[in-house]
Amino acid sequence: MHPTGCSEGDVAGAHQALADYLRTAHRPTRSQRGLDEISLADVISIYAVDHVAHHPDKARIAKRLDRVLAWWGGKTLAQVTGATCRAYVASRPSPGGARRDLQDLSAAIGHHHREGYHRELVKVALPKKGEARERWLSRSEVARLVWTAWRAREGDRPGADGKHAKAGNTTTGRHTMRHLARFVLLAYSTASRPGAALTASWEAAAGRSYLDLDRGVFYRLREGAQQTNKRQPPVRLPPSILAHLRRWRRMASEARAEAERAGLPTEGGHYVVEWRGEPVARVKVGFANAVALAGLGEGVSPHTLRHSAVTHLMQQGVPTWEVAGFSGMGEAVLRRHYAHHHPDHMGEAVAAMSGRQKRYRLA
């Protein structure tokens, strides 16, 4: 293992650590050779330099590649077999995490093959994909999560029954989760991926997604980032969240003005989700704590907000092409995973079996 020395939220540092390692510790050979002569360290390094450095999620991929390199780096392409892939899965805490790592390895090998550095076909054996998560939050549960995060104070702990929040100092303890309340409202109201909500800013700038509050549009793709298969098209902001956003922007502007008058630093106030004046890179741990305080049970992650929003839109009978456009999801994917929530799902078949003519058509 080659530790990055970075904290969980220091994604920029992780990327720089991997880049420094690849530059100083390993210079890959770029020539066609036999599989038993090609080190996987070369394969992974070439992929990191050629592809990952330009990827919008490069820091997170860099951390995964560091883990892959530690286990596979001393092996050759000829040693990529079903047996070694299964051994890697066994070495990881969860099959899901191992599958994601092996997908990165497969992408690196595919890039090496396309560049002409080896001719033979090398297949990475992936563990079976886990079942899709079915857990989604009702509207009342989303509201409970927001309210819990907004009220939470330092020292709060989940109740013994797992259903109610138990406060520490309910009158003087500082609020510790209000940034999470903002995150939940924005991510759910726009059916956006967590990353888009966390980089949402009042100003258009490199590395940020942009909230145009005058036009009521959320430009979810970070400026300067390349569009990937996980599409993030602009979305119109619903009136409810737009009102909150305009108030939060006004509060941020007033706070900066007050700091200037007092001769204090004016950092912060540029992002929707901030903690102590700094943008928040990840909310996994804090979100899990908020879920526990709200008593929402197992299987609720930041991505559940997007899943819940899409589910609610389908349940209300919104045409699938509109839901797909709003969420930035392919319509085929939407139908495959969410069609059963739509009131018209299999409507014609049900009507035919009942001897009645179908009244609706799933758009």
Short mmCIF file of N, CA and C in Angstrom, two decimals, residues 92-191:
data_model
loop_
_atom_site.label_atom_id
_atom_site.label_comp_id
_atom_site.label_asym_id
_atom_site.label_seq_id
_atom_site.Cartn_x
_atom_site.Cartn_y
_atom_site.Cartn_z
N ARG A 92 -10.95 -7.84 0.21
CA ARG A 92 -11.62 -6.56 0.46
C ARG A 92 -12.78 -6.76 1.44
N PRO A 93 -13.14 -5.71 2.17
CA PRO A 93 -14.21 -5.84 3.17
C PRO A 93 -15.58 -6.17 2.58
N SER A 94 -15.85 -5.69 1.35
CA SER A 94 -17.17 -5.93 0.77
C SER A 94 -17.05 -6.23 -0.72
N PRO A 95 -17.91 -7.12 -1.25
CA PRO A 95 -17.89 -7.41 -2.68
C PRO A 95 -18.17 -6.18 -3.53
N GLY A 96 -19.03 -5.28 -3.01
CA GLY A 96 -19.36 -4.08 -3.77
C GLY A 96 -18.16 -3.19 -3.99
N GLY A 97 -17.36 -2.98 -2.94
CA GLY A 97 -16.15 -2.18 -3.07
C GLY A 97 -15.13 -2.85 -3.97
N ALA A 98 -15.01 -4.18 -3.84
CA ALA A 98 -14.08 -4.92 -4.69
C ALA A 98 -14.50 -4.83 -6.15
N ARG A 99 -15.79 -4.90 -6.41
CA ARG A 99 -16.28 -4.80 -7.79
C ARG A 99 -15.90 -3.46 -8.40
N ARG A 100 -16.06 -2.38 -7.62
CA ARG A 100 -15.73 -1.06 -8.15
C ARG A 100 -14.23 -0.96 -8.45
N ASP A 101 -13.40 -1.49 -7.56
CA ASP A 101 -11.95 -1.48 -7.80
C ASP A 101 -11.60 -2.26 -9.07
N LEU A 102 -12.21 -3.43 -9.23
CA LEU A 102 -11.92 -4.26 -10.40
C LEU A 102 -12.42 -3.61 -11.69
N GLN A 103 -13.46 -2.82 -11.61
CA GLN A 103 -13.90 -2.08 -12.79
C GLN A 103 -12.85 -1.06 -13.20
N ASP A 104 -12.20 -0.44 -12.22
CA ASP A 104 -11.10 0.48 -12.53
C ASP A 104 -9.93 -0.27 -13.17
N LEU A 105 -9.63 -1.44 -12.62
CA LEU A 105 -8.55 -2.26 -13.20
C LEU A 105 -8.90 -2.64 -14.64
N SER A 106 -10.14 -3.04 -14.87
CA SER A 106 -10.57 -3.40 -16.22
C SER A 106 -10.46 -2.23 -17.17
N ALA A 107 -10.82 -1.03 -16.69
CA ALA A 107 -10.72 0.17 -17.53
C ALA A 107 -9.26 0.46 -17.88
N ALA A 108 -8.37 0.26 -16.91
CA ALA A 108 -6.95 0.49 -17.16
C ALA A 108 -6.40 -0.50 -18.19
N ILE A 109 -6.80 -1.76 -18.08
CA ILE A 109 -6.36 -2.78 -19.03
C ILE A 109 -6.93 -2.49 -20.42
N GLY A 110 -8.19 -2.07 -20.47
CA GLY A 110 -8.81 -1.72 -21.75
C GLY A 110 -8.10 -0.57 -22.42
N HIS A 111 -7.72 0.45 -21.65
CA HIS A 111 -6.98 1.58 -22.22
C HIS A 111 -5.63 1.12 -22.75
N HIS A 112 -4.94 0.26 -22.01
CA HIS A 112 -3.64 -0.26 -22.44
C HIS A 112 -3.78 -1.03 -23.75
N HIS A 113 -4.86 -1.78 -23.90
CA HIS A 113 -5.11 -2.56 -25.12
C HIS A 113 -5.41 -1.63 -26.29
N ARG A 114 -6.25 -0.61 -26.07
CA ARG A 114 -6.61 0.32 -27.16
C ARG A 114 -5.40 1.12 -27.64
N GLU A 115 -4.47 1.37 -26.74
CA GLU A 115 -3.26 2.09 -27.13
C GLU A 115 -2.29 1.21 -27.91
N GLY A 116 -2.58 -0.09 -28.00
CA GLY A 116 -1.74 -1.00 -28.78
C GLY A 116 -0.56 -1.55 -28.03
N TYR A 117 -0.55 -1.45 -26.69
CA TYR A 117 0.58 -1.94 -25.92
C TYR A 117 0.49 -3.43 -25.63
N HIS A 118 -0.67 -4.04 -25.83
CA HIS A 118 -0.79 -5.49 -25.86
C HIS A 118 -1.95 -5.86 -26.79
N ARG A 119 -1.88 -7.05 -27.37
CA ARG A 119 -2.86 -7.45 -28.38
C ARG A 119 -3.87 -8.46 -27.85
N GLU A 120 -3.48 -9.26 -26.90
CA GLU A 120 -4.36 -10.32 -26.41
C GLU A 120 -5.51 -9.73 -25.58
N LEU A 121 -6.59 -10.47 -25.54
CA LEU A 121 -7.75 -10.04 -24.77
C LEU A 121 -7.58 -10.50 -23.32
N VAL A 122 -7.66 -9.57 -22.40
CA VAL A 122 -7.54 -9.86 -20.97
C VAL A 122 -8.84 -9.44 -20.29
N LYS A 123 -9.52 -10.39 -19.68
CA LYS A 123 -10.80 -10.13 -19.04
C LYS A 123 -10.66 -10.14 -17.52
N VAL A 124 -11.27 -9.14 -16.90
CA VAL A 124 -11.30 -9.08 -15.44
C VAL A 124 -12.62 -9.69 -14.97
N ALA A 125 -12.54 -10.67 -14.07
CA ALA A 125 -13.73 -11.33 -13.56
C ALA A 125 -14.32 -10.52 -12.42
N LEU A 126 -15.50 -9.98 -12.63
CA LEU A 126 -16.15 -9.15 -11.63
C LEU A 126 -17.09 -9.97 -10.75
N PRO A 127 -17.16 -9.66 -9.46
CA PRO A 127 -18.17 -10.33 -8.62
C PRO A 127 -19.56 -9.91 -9.04
N LYS A 128 -20.55 -10.70 -8.69
CA LYS A 128 -21.92 -10.41 -9.07
C LYS A 128 -22.35 -9.06 -8.53
N LYS A 129 -23.04 -8.31 -9.35
CA LYS A 129 -23.52 -7.00 -8.95
C LYS A 129 -24.58 -7.15 -7.87
N GLY A 130 -24.48 -6.30 -6.85
CA GLY A 130 -25.45 -6.35 -5.76
C GLY A 130 -26.84 -5.92 -6.21
N GLU A 131 -27.83 -6.32 -5.45
CA GLU A 131 -29.20 -5.93 -5.76
C GLU A 131 -29.37 -4.42 -5.61
N ALA A 132 -30.16 -3.85 -6.50
CA ALA A 132 -30.42 -2.41 -6.44
C ALA A 132 -31.12 -2.07 -5.13
N ARG A 133 -30.74 -0.94 -4.57
CA ARG A 133 -31.36 -0.52 -3.31
C ARG A 133 -32.79 -0.06 -3.56
N GLU A 134 -33.71 -0.61 -2.80
CA GLU A 134 -35.11 -0.24 -2.96
C GLU A 134 -35.57 0.80 -1.94
N ARG A 135 -34.73 1.08 -0.94
CA ARG A 135 -35.12 2.00 0.11
C ARG A 135 -35.28 3.41 -0.44
N TRP A 136 -36.45 3.97 -0.26
CA TRP A 136 -36.65 5.37 -0.59
C TRP A 136 -37.44 6.01 0.53
N LEU A 137 -37.27 7.31 0.68
CA LEU A 137 -37.90 8.04 1.77
C LEU A 137 -39.24 8.62 1.33
N SER A 138 -40.21 8.55 2.21
CA SER A 138 -41.47 9.24 1.95
C SER A 138 -41.24 10.74 2.12
N ARG A 139 -42.20 11.54 1.68
CA ARG A 139 -42.06 12.98 1.83
C ARG A 139 -41.97 13.37 3.31
N SER A 140 -42.72 12.70 4.15
CA SER A 140 -42.67 13.02 5.58
C SER A 140 -41.31 12.65 6.17
N GLU A 141 -40.69 11.58 5.66
CA GLU A 141 -39.37 11.20 6.15
C GLU A 141 -38.31 12.20 5.70
N VAL A 142 -38.43 12.71 4.48
CA VAL A 142 -37.51 13.75 4.03
C VAL A 142 -37.63 14.97 4.92
N ALA A 143 -38.89 15.36 5.20
CA ALA A 143 -39.13 16.52 6.07
C ALA A 143 -38.54 16.28 7.46
N ARG A 144 -38.69 15.05 7.98
CA ARG A 144 -38.14 14.75 9.31
C ARG A 144 -36.62 14.85 9.31
N LEU A 145 -36.00 14.39 8.22
CA LEU A 145 -34.54 14.46 8.12
C LEU A 145 -34.07 15.91 8.09
N VAL A 146 -34.75 16.76 7.33
CA VAL A 146 -34.40 18.17 7.26
C VAL A 146 -34.55 18.82 8.64
N TRP A 147 -35.68 18.58 9.27
CA TRP A 147 -35.97 19.19 10.57
C TRP A 147 -34.99 18.71 11.63
N THR A 148 -34.64 17.43 11.60
CA THR A 148 -33.67 16.89 12.55
C THR A 148 -32.31 17.54 12.37
N ALA A 149 -31.85 17.65 11.12
CA ALA A 149 -30.54 18.25 10.85
C ALA A 149 -30.53 19.72 11.24
N TRP A 150 -31.64 20.40 11.04
CA TRP A 150 -31.69 21.84 11.36
C TRP A 150 -31.65 22.09 12.87
N ARG A 151 -32.28 21.20 13.64
CA ARG A 151 -32.35 21.40 15.08
C ARG A 151 -31.17 20.81 15.84
N ALA A 152 -30.44 19.86 15.23
CA ALA A 152 -29.40 19.10 15.94
C ALA A 152 -28.34 20.01 16.54
N ARG A 153 -27.97 19.68 17.76
CA ARG A 153 -26.94 20.44 18.45
C ARG A 153 -25.82 19.50 18.90
N GLU A 154 -24.72 20.08 19.26
CA GLU A 154 -23.57 19.31 19.71
C GLU A 154 -23.95 18.42 20.89
N GLY A 155 -23.62 17.14 20.79
CA GLY A 155 -23.92 16.21 21.86
C GLY A 155 -25.18 15.41 21.66
N ASP A 156 -25.97 15.71 20.62
CA ASP A 156 -27.18 14.94 20.36
C ASP A 156 -26.84 13.50 20.01
N ARG A 157 -27.68 12.57 20.49
CA ARG A 157 -27.49 11.16 20.20
C ARG A 157 -28.84 10.54 19.87
N PRO A 158 -28.86 9.48 19.06
CA PRO A 158 -30.13 8.79 18.78
C PRO A 158 -30.73 8.23 20.06
N GLY A 159 -32.06 8.19 20.13
CA GLY A 159 -32.72 7.61 21.28
C GLY A 159 -32.52 6.11 21.34
N ALA A 160 -32.71 5.54 22.50
CA ALA A 160 -32.51 4.10 22.69
C ALA A 160 -33.44 3.28 21.83
N ASP A 161 -34.62 3.84 21.51
CA ASP A 161 -35.57 3.09 20.69
C ASP A 161 -35.29 3.22 19.21
N GLY A 162 -34.28 4.04 18.85
CA GLY A 162 -33.92 4.20 17.45
C GLY A 162 -34.91 5.02 16.66
N LYS A 163 -35.87 5.64 17.34
CA LYS A 163 -36.91 6.38 16.62
C LYS A 163 -36.89 7.87 16.89
N HIS A 164 -36.33 8.26 18.02
CA HIS A 164 -36.38 9.66 18.39
C HIS A 164 -35.00 10.20 18.70
N ALA A 165 -34.80 11.47 18.36
CA ALA A 165 -33.53 12.11 18.68
C ALA A 165 -33.50 12.47 20.16
N LYS A 166 -32.33 12.29 20.75
CA LYS A 166 -32.14 12.60 22.16
C LYS A 166 -31.14 13.74 22.24
N ALA A 167 -31.55 14.88 22.72
CA ALA A 167 -30.70 16.06 22.68
C ALA A 167 -29.68 16.07 23.79
N GLY A 168 -28.53 16.69 23.48
CA GLY A 168 -27.54 16.91 24.51
C GLY A 168 -27.92 18.21 25.21
N ASN A 169 -27.24 19.33 24.87
CA ASN A 169 -27.60 20.63 25.41
C ASN A 169 -28.56 21.30 24.44
N THR A 170 -29.85 21.29 24.72
CA THR A 170 -30.85 21.73 23.75
C THR A 170 -31.00 23.24 23.66
N THR A 171 -30.33 23.99 24.58
CA THR A 171 -30.50 25.44 24.57
C THR A 171 -29.23 26.20 24.23
N THR A 172 -28.08 25.67 24.62
CA THR A 172 -26.84 26.42 24.38
C THR A 172 -25.85 25.71 23.47
N GLY A 173 -26.01 24.42 23.24
CA GLY A 173 -25.09 23.70 22.36
C GLY A 173 -25.17 24.25 20.95
N ARG A 174 -24.04 24.32 20.27
CA ARG A 174 -24.05 24.89 18.92
C ARG A 174 -24.68 23.93 17.93
N HIS A 175 -25.30 24.48 16.90
CA HIS A 175 -25.88 23.66 15.84
C HIS A 175 -24.74 23.06 15.01
N THR A 176 -24.85 21.79 14.72
CA THR A 176 -23.76 21.08 14.02
C THR A 176 -24.16 20.49 12.68
N MET A 177 -25.44 20.57 12.30
CA MET A 177 -25.88 19.89 11.08
C MET A 177 -26.69 20.77 10.14
N ARG A 178 -26.68 22.06 10.33
CA ARG A 178 -27.52 22.89 9.47
C ARG A 178 -27.05 22.88 8.03
N HIS A 179 -25.78 22.64 7.82
CA HIS A 179 -25.30 22.51 6.44
C HIS A 179 -25.90 21.27 5.78
N LEU A 180 -26.16 20.22 6.59
CA LEU A 180 -26.78 19.01 6.05
C LEU A 180 -28.24 19.25 5.68
N ALA A 181 -28.93 20.10 6.44
CA ALA A 181 -30.31 20.43 6.11
C ALA A 181 -30.37 21.10 4.73
N ARG A 182 -29.42 21.98 4.46
CA ARG A 182 -29.36 22.62 3.14
C ARG A 182 -29.08 21.59 2.04
N PHE A 183 -28.14 20.69 2.34
CA PHE A 183 -27.80 19.65 1.37
C PHE A 183 -29.01 18.80 1.03
N VAL A 184 -29.74 18.37 2.04
CA VAL A 184 -30.91 17.51 1.82
C VAL A 184 -31.94 18.23 0.97
N LEU A 185 -32.24 19.47 1.29
CA LEU A 185 -33.25 20.23 0.56
C LEU A 185 -32.87 20.40 -0.92
N LEU A 186 -31.62 20.77 -1.18
CA LEU A 186 -31.20 20.99 -2.56
C LEU A 186 -31.12 19.70 -3.35
N ALA A 187 -30.52 18.66 -2.78
CA ALA A 187 -30.36 17.39 -3.49
C ALA A 187 -31.72 16.76 -3.80
N TYR A 188 -32.63 16.78 -2.82
CA TYR A 188 -33.95 16.17 -3.02
C TYR A 188 -34.80 17.01 -3.99
N SER A 189 -34.83 18.31 -3.82
CA SER A 189 -35.71 19.16 -4.63
C SER A 189 -35.34 19.18 -6.10
N THR A 190 -34.09 18.85 -6.42
CA THR A 190 -33.65 18.87 -7.81
C THR A 190 -33.28 17.48 -8.32
N ALA A 191 -33.50 16.43 -7.51
CA ALA A 191 -33.15 15.05 -7.88
C ALA A 191 -31.71 14.96 -8.38
#
